[in-house]
Coordinates of C-alpha atoms and ligand atoms in Angstrom, one line a residue:
M11 CA 11.3 11.6 26.6
K12 CA 8.1 13.0 27.9
V13 CA 4.5 11.9 26.6
A14 CA 2.3 14.6 28.8
G15 CA 4.5 15.8 31.0
R16 CA 5.6 11.7 31.9
P17 CA 8.8 10.0 30.7
M18 CA 8.1 7.1 28.9
R19 CA 10.0 4.6 26.5
T20 CA 9.1 3.3 23.2
I21 CA 9.6 -0.4 24.2
W22 CA 10.0 -1.4 28.0
L23 CA 9.8 -5.4 30.0
A24 CA 6.1 -6.2 31.5
E25 CA 5.5 -6.3 34.7
D26 CA 4.8 -9.4 34.5
G27 CA 8.7 -9.7 33.4
R28 CA 7.7 -12.4 30.7
T29 CA 5.9 -10.6 28.2
V30 CA 6.6 -7.4 26.5
E31 CA 4.7 -3.7 26.2
I32 CA 5.2 -1.3 23.0
I33 CA 3.6 2.5 22.2
D34 CA 1.5 1.3 19.0
Q35 CA 2.6 3.9 16.4
T36 CA -0.1 2.5 14.2
R37 CA -2.8 4.6 16.1
L38 CA -0.5 8.0 16.9
P39 CA -1.0 10.6 16.9
H40 CA -4.2 10.1 17.5
E41 CA -4.6 8.0 20.0
L42 CA -1.5 6.3 23.0
V43 CA -2.3 3.0 23.1
V44 CA -0.2 0.2 24.6
L45 CA 0.2 -2.9 23.4
R46 CA 1.5 -6.0 25.2
L47 CA 3.6 -8.5 23.2
A48 CA 3.2 -12.2 24.7
S49 CA 4.9 -13.8 21.9
A50 CA 7.9 -14.2 19.1
A51 CA 5.6 -14.5 16.4
D52 CA 3.8 -11.4 18.3
A53 CA 6.8 -9.6 17.7
A54 CA 7.4 -10.2 14.1
R55 CA 3.8 -8.7 13.7
A56 CA 4.2 -5.2 15.5
I57 CA 8.2 -4.8 13.2
R58 CA 6.5 -6.3 10.0
D59 CA 2.9 -3.6 10.7
M60 CA 5.1 -1.0 11.7
Q61 CA 3.6 -0.6 15.0
V62 CA 6.7 -0.3 16.3
R63 CA 9.4 0.4 13.2
G64 CA 13.1 2.5 13.0
A65 CA 16.4 1.3 13.0
P66 CA 17.3 1.1 16.3
L67 CA 14.1 0.7 17.9
I68 CA 13.2 -2.6 15.6
G69 CA 16.5 -3.7 16.4
A70 CA 15.1 -4.0 20.4
A71 CA 11.7 -5.4 19.3
A72 CA 13.4 -8.1 17.5
A73 CA 16.1 -8.6 20.7
Y74 CA 12.9 -9.4 23.1
G75 CA 10.8 -10.7 20.0
V76 CA 14.4 -13.9 21.1
A77 CA 13.7 -13.3 23.7
L78 CA 9.6 -14.3 24.1
A79 CA 10.4 -17.5 21.8
M80 CA 12.9 -18.6 24.7
A81 CA 10.1 -18.9 27.1
E82 CA 7.5 -21.1 24.8
D83 CA 11.1 -23.6 22.8
P84 CA 14.4 -23.1 24.0
S85 CA 15.5 -25.7 21.9
E86 CA 18.4 -24.5 19.3
K87 CA 15.6 -25.5 16.5
G88 CA 13.9 -22.6 18.2
L89 CA 16.5 -19.8 18.6
D90 CA 16.3 -20.6 15.4
R91 CA 12.8 -21.0 14.1
A92 CA 12.8 -17.7 16.3
V93 CA 15.8 -15.7 14.7
E94 CA 14.2 -17.2 11.3
S95 CA 10.9 -15.5 11.2
L96 CA 12.3 -12.0 13.2
A97 CA 14.3 -11.6 10.5
A98 CA 12.3 -11.5 8.1
T99 CA 10.5 -9.4 8.9
R100 CA 11.1 -6.6 7.2
P101 CA 14.2 -6.2 4.9
T102 CA 16.4 -2.5 5.0
A103 CA 17.6 -1.4 8.5
V104 CA 20.3 -3.8 9.1
N105 CA 19.8 -3.3 13.3
L106 CA 17.7 -5.9 12.7
R107 CA 20.6 -8.4 11.6
W108 CA 22.7 -6.8 14.1
A109 CA 20.4 -7.6 17.2
L110 CA 19.9 -11.0 16.4
D111 CA 23.2 -12.2 15.6
G112 CA 24.0 -10.9 19.1
M113 CA 21.5 -12.3 20.1
R114 CA 21.6 -15.4 19.1
R115 CA 25.8 -15.3 19.9
H116 CA 25.0 -14.4 22.9
L117 CA 22.1 -17.4 23.5
S118 CA 24.4 -20.7 22.1
E119 CA 26.4 -21.0 24.5
L120 CA 24.5 -21.6 26.9
S121 CA 22.2 -24.2 28.3
A122 CA 17.9 -24.4 27.3
E123 CA 16.9 -23.7 30.9
Q124 CA 19.2 -21.2 31.2
R125 CA 18.6 -18.7 27.5
F126 CA 15.0 -17.3 28.7
A127 CA 16.5 -15.2 31.6
A128 CA 19.8 -14.9 29.5
A129 CA 17.4 -13.0 27.1
I130 CA 15.1 -11.4 28.9
A131 CA 18.6 -9.8 30.2
R132 CA 20.6 -9.2 27.4
A133 CA 18.0 -7.8 24.7
G134 CA 17.1 -5.0 28.6
E135 CA 20.6 -4.2 28.2
I136 CA 20.2 -3.5 23.8
A137 CA 17.6 -1.2 24.9
E138 CA 19.8 0.4 27.5
E139 CA 22.9 0.9 25.0
D140 CA 20.9 2.4 22.7
V141 CA 19.7 5.2 25.0
A142 CA 23.4 5.4 25.8
I143 CA 24.0 6.3 22.0
N144 CA 21.6 7.9 21.1
R145 CA 22.2 10.4 23.8
A146 CA 26.3 10.8 23.6
I147 CA 24.8 11.0 19.4
G148 CA 22.5 14.4 21.5
E149 CA 25.7 15.8 23.1
H150 CA 28.2 15.2 19.5
G151 CA 25.1 17.2 17.4
L152 CA 24.2 19.5 19.6
R153 CA 27.7 21.0 18.7
L154 CA 26.9 21.1 15.4
I155 CA 23.7 23.6 15.7
E156 CA 25.6 25.6 18.4
D157 CA 27.4 26.2 15.4
A158 CA 24.7 27.4 12.8
H159 CA 23.0 29.5 16.2
R160 CA 26.9 31.0 16.2
R161 CA 26.8 31.3 12.0
K162 CA 24.6 33.4 12.5
G163 CA 25.2 35.5 14.8
R164 CA 23.5 34.0 17.7
R165 CA 20.3 36.3 16.4
G166 CA 17.8 34.1 15.4
T167 CA 16.2 30.2 15.4
V168 CA 17.6 28.5 14.1
Q169 CA 16.1 26.3 11.5
I170 CA 16.4 22.2 11.1
L171 CA 14.3 19.8 7.7
T172 CA 14.6 16.5 8.8
H173 CA 13.0 13.6 6.7
C174 CA 10.3 11.0 8.9
N175 CA 10.9 10.1 12.0
A176 CA 14.0 9.9 13.5
G177 CA 13.1 11.2 16.8
W178 CA 12.5 9.0 20.0
L179 CA 9.8 6.9 18.5
A180 CA 12.4 5.4 15.6
T181 CA 14.7 4.3 18.9
V182 CA 14.6 3.1 22.5
D183 CA 14.4 6.6 23.9
W184 CA 15.6 10.6 22.8
G185 CA 16.2 9.4 18.6
T186 CA 19.0 10.2 16.3
A187 CA 18.1 12.8 13.9
L188 CA 16.1 14.6 16.9
A189 CA 18.0 13.6 20.1
P190 CA 20.9 16.9 18.8
V191 CA 17.7 18.8 18.5
Y192 CA 15.7 18.0 21.9
R193 CA 19.7 18.6 23.8
A194 CA 19.4 22.1 21.7
Y195 CA 16.5 22.9 22.6
D196 CA 16.8 21.9 26.6
A197 CA 19.9 24.4 26.4
R198 CA 17.7 27.4 25.2
I199 CA 18.6 27.9 21.6
P200 CA 16.0 28.7 19.7
V201 CA 14.9 26.0 17.6
H202 CA 12.8 25.5 15.3
V203 CA 12.4 22.2 12.7
W204 CA 10.3 22.1 9.3
V205 CA 9.0 18.2 9.2
D206 CA 8.1 16.8 6.1
E207 CA 5.4 14.9 6.5
T208 CA 7.4 12.1 4.7
R209 CA 4.2 10.3 2.5
P210 CA 3.1 7.3 1.4
R211 CA 3.4 6.3 5.5
N212 CA 3.5 10.3 6.6
Q213 CA 6.1 8.8 9.5
G214 CA 7.3 13.5 9.9
A215 CA 3.2 14.3 9.8
S216 CA 2.3 12.0 12.2
L217 CA 5.1 10.8 14.6
T218 CA 7.7 14.0 13.9
A219 CA 5.2 16.3 14.5
W220 CA 3.4 14.6 17.5
E221 CA 6.7 14.0 20.2
L222 CA 8.5 17.7 18.6
G223 CA 4.6 19.1 19.8
Q224 CA 5.0 16.9 23.4
H225 CA 9.1 18.1 24.2
G226 CA 7.3 21.8 22.9
V227 CA 9.9 21.5 20.3
P228 CA 8.6 24.6 17.9
H229 CA 7.5 23.0 14.3
T230 CA 6.1 23.3 10.8
V231 CA 4.9 20.4 8.6
I232 CA 5.6 20.5 4.9
A233 CA 4.4 18.1 2.3
D234 CA 8.0 16.9 0.9
N235 CA 7.9 18.6 -2.4
A236 CA 8.2 21.9 0.0
G237 CA 11.9 21.3 0.6
G238 CA 13.9 22.2 -2.3
H239 CA 11.4 25.7 -2.2
L240 CA 12.4 26.2 1.5
M241 CA 16.2 25.4 0.7
R242 CA 16.1 27.5 -1.8
H243 CA 14.7 30.4 0.3
G244 CA 17.3 30.8 2.3
E245 CA 14.6 29.2 5.3
V246 CA 16.6 25.6 5.7
D247 CA 20.1 26.2 7.9
L248 CA 20.8 22.4 8.3
C249 CA 19.3 19.6 7.6
I250 CA 19.7 16.2 10.4
T251 CA 18.2 12.9 9.1
G252 CA 18.8 9.3 10.5
T253 CA 20.2 6.2 8.3
D254 CA 18.4 2.5 8.6
R255 CA 22.4 1.3 6.6
T256 CA 25.3 3.0 6.5
S257 CA 28.0 1.4 4.1
A258 CA 31.5 0.6 5.4
S259 CA 32.2 4.7 3.4
G260 CA 29.3 6.5 4.4
D261 CA 26.4 5.8 1.9
V262 CA 22.7 6.6 3.9
A263 CA 20.1 4.4 3.2
N264 CA 17.0 6.5 4.6
K265 CA 13.3 6.5 4.1
I266 CA 11.9 7.4 0.7
G267 CA 12.6 10.9 -0.1
T268 CA 15.8 11.3 2.1
Y269 CA 18.5 11.3 -1.7
L270 CA 15.2 14.3 -2.2
K271 CA 16.4 16.4 0.3
A272 CA 20.3 15.7 0.3
L273 CA 20.1 16.7 -3.5
A274 CA 17.9 19.7 -3.2
A275 CA 20.7 20.2 0.4
A276 CA 23.9 20.1 -1.7
D277 CA 23.1 22.0 -4.1
N278 CA 21.9 25.3 -2.4
A279 CA 25.2 24.6 0.2
I280 CA 23.2 23.7 3.3
P281 CA 24.4 21.2 5.4
F282 CA 23.7 18.1 5.4
Y283 CA 24.1 15.6 8.3
V284 CA 23.2 11.9 9.4
A285 CA 22.9 10.1 12.8
L286 CA 23.4 7.2 13.2
P287 CA 23.7 5.0 16.1
S288 CA 27.2 2.4 15.5
P289 CA 25.1 -0.7 15.4
T290 CA 23.3 1.1 11.7
I291 CA 27.0 0.0 9.9
D292 CA 26.8 -2.3 7.8
W293 CA 30.9 -3.2 7.6
D294 CA 30.3 -5.7 4.6
I295 CA 28.9 -3.6 2.4
E296 CA 31.4 -0.9 0.6
D297 CA 28.7 0.2 -2.1
G298 CA 24.9 1.8 -0.5
G299 CA 23.9 0.7 -4.2
A300 CA 23.9 -3.5 -2.4
I301 CA 21.6 -1.9 0.6
P302 CA 18.4 -3.8 0.2
I303 CA 15.5 -1.8 -0.7
E304 CA 12.1 -2.0 0.7
Q305 CA 9.2 -2.9 -1.1
R306 CA 5.6 -2.2 0.3
D307 CA 2.2 -2.9 -0.3
P308 CA 1.5 -0.4 -3.2
R309 CA -1.9 0.0 -0.8
E310 CA 0.4 2.5 1.1
V311 CA 0.2 4.5 -1.4
T312 CA -2.8 4.3 -2.9
H313 CA -5.1 4.7 -0.1
I314 CA -4.3 6.6 2.7
A315 CA -5.2 6.7 6.5
G316 CA -6.3 9.4 8.9
W317 CA -9.5 10.0 12.1
T318 CA -12.2 12.2 10.8
E319 CA -13.5 14.6 13.8
A320 CA -15.5 12.1 15.7
G321 CA -12.4 10.0 16.5
E322 CA -13.3 7.4 13.4
R323 CA -10.2 5.9 12.0
V324 CA -11.5 5.8 7.7
E325 CA -9.1 5.6 5.4
V326 CA -10.1 6.3 1.7
R327 CA -8.2 6.1 -2.0
L328 CA -6.0 8.8 -3.2
T329 CA -6.3 7.2 -7.0
P330 CA -7.5 5.9 -9.9
A331 CA -9.0 1.9 -8.8
D332 CA -7.3 0.8 -11.7
S333 CA -3.6 2.7 -12.1
P334 CA -1.1 0.3 -10.8
A335 CA 1.2 2.2 -7.9
A336 CA 4.5 1.0 -6.4
N337 CA 6.1 1.5 -3.0
Y338 CA 9.5 2.1 -2.4
A339 CA 10.5 2.2 1.4
F340 CA 13.8 3.8 0.9
D341 CA 16.7 5.6 -1.2
V342 CA 19.7 5.5 -1.4
T343 CA 21.9 9.2 -0.7
P344 CA 25.9 8.9 -1.9
A345 CA 28.5 9.9 0.9
R346 CA 29.5 13.1 -1.7
L347 CA 25.9 14.4 -0.5
V348 CA 26.2 14.6 3.0
T349 CA 28.6 17.1 4.8
A350 CA 29.0 14.9 8.5
L351 CA 27.7 11.6 10.0
I352 CA 27.0 12.5 13.6
T353 CA 27.4 8.6 15.7
E354 CA 27.9 8.6 19.7
R355 CA 32.1 8.4 19.4
G356 CA 31.4 11.7 17.4
V357 CA 31.4 12.9 13.8
C358 CA 33.4 12.2 10.6
P359 CA 33.1 12.8 7.2
A360 CA 30.7 10.7 5.4
S361 CA 33.4 7.8 3.3
R362 CA 35.6 5.0 4.8
E363 CA 38.4 6.2 6.8
G364 CA 36.1 8.9 8.0
L365 CA 33.8 6.5 9.7
L366 CA 37.8 4.0 10.2
R367 CA 38.9 7.1 12.2
L368 CA 35.9 6.7 14.7
F369 CA 35.7 3.4 14.7
P370 CA 40.1 1.7 14.7
E371 CA 38.6 -1.5 15.3
R372 CA 37.0 -2.7 11.9
R373 CA 40.8 -1.7 10.9
R374 CA 41.0 -5.2 10.1
H375 CA 37.5 -5.9 8.7
A376 CA 37.8 -2.8 6.7
A377 CA 40.6 -4.1 5.4
Ligands
MRU22 O1 9.8 2.6 7.4 P1 10.6 3.1 8.7 O2 9.4 4.3 9.5 O3 11.1 2.2 10.2 O4 11.1 4.0 8.6 C1 12.7 5.0 9.6 C2 13.5 5.8 8.7 O5 13.9 6.0 7.7 C3 14.4 6.7 9.6 O6 14.6 7.5 9.1 C4 16.0 5.5 11.0 O7 14.7 3.9 10.4 C5 17.0 6.4 11.4 S1 15.8 6.4 12.7 C6 16.5 5.9 14.0

């Protein structure tokens, strides 16, 4: 996608061919800072501290992290150590494990001398695959927005609610939930996005709002608790979110608060779509209740960071100094509340049969 009219991705191989560059997402929307990752430890830190975040981007960053490790120590031990440290960064997005398993499989068959070049090439392929997948998700999701526009008699703006950031910043490019929105906007379908602020880290307010603004898509940031009110007043035509891990039966783990939006959507008969690249499906987990839910530092709840008008970053406390806080980062929305899943192979019911119809090669695995 474009930043100030210039095409940009979230992660790329630097010109030296030996290091990787990322957009530091902890500095957005106030500063566009490019950060260089030179080691596996740098990559692990970037994922843990959420300089890169969003399930597909976490996968791509982990793949590049393994490649950087191969420049440091391409031995079997070096590979094990890199995979282990990167796997420990964040527990919910299954794309992390998917990318690390793929890198390990690919590299185990090679000699130590071959590993660095092969790892850089494979990480690049994973990044390119992500772009292609998300472009296809955009194509399939566009049909759903066109349908909504048709249902409105082609009059008026299609009102879309999204939670967290599942746009291009959460992927290598295009995004998952926002890819259909960009396609619709580019196709001149009138769209407007209600952007949940997404406490506690405010990925909606800071990242989704920023990237929609860069592309020119009309949007409004709302407090997380406003979604139900808007739905009850006919101000939302459809919801689209992403997911960090989808169970084989179509339950979806996504940013904390997604479940509440799905409940409100069901109560108001509003379609609730979830967009996902296939590496987000965990075919080993049937029931979403088994998905590990990340708990982060309570300081993200007790404090809030922002920029002063003078451009200085400040962090202030919101809660009484003695009040304990809990920081659950994700929740699980059961498949019954999801109208349909949007994947790179098409749209399907959120169910085991629905997913297997699109991914028949998984039938044996699932039996
Ligand atoms: O904690 P984050 O910012 O990594 O969480 C991101 C989300 O919850 C996204 O909705 C999800 O990764 C899907 S991204 C395409």
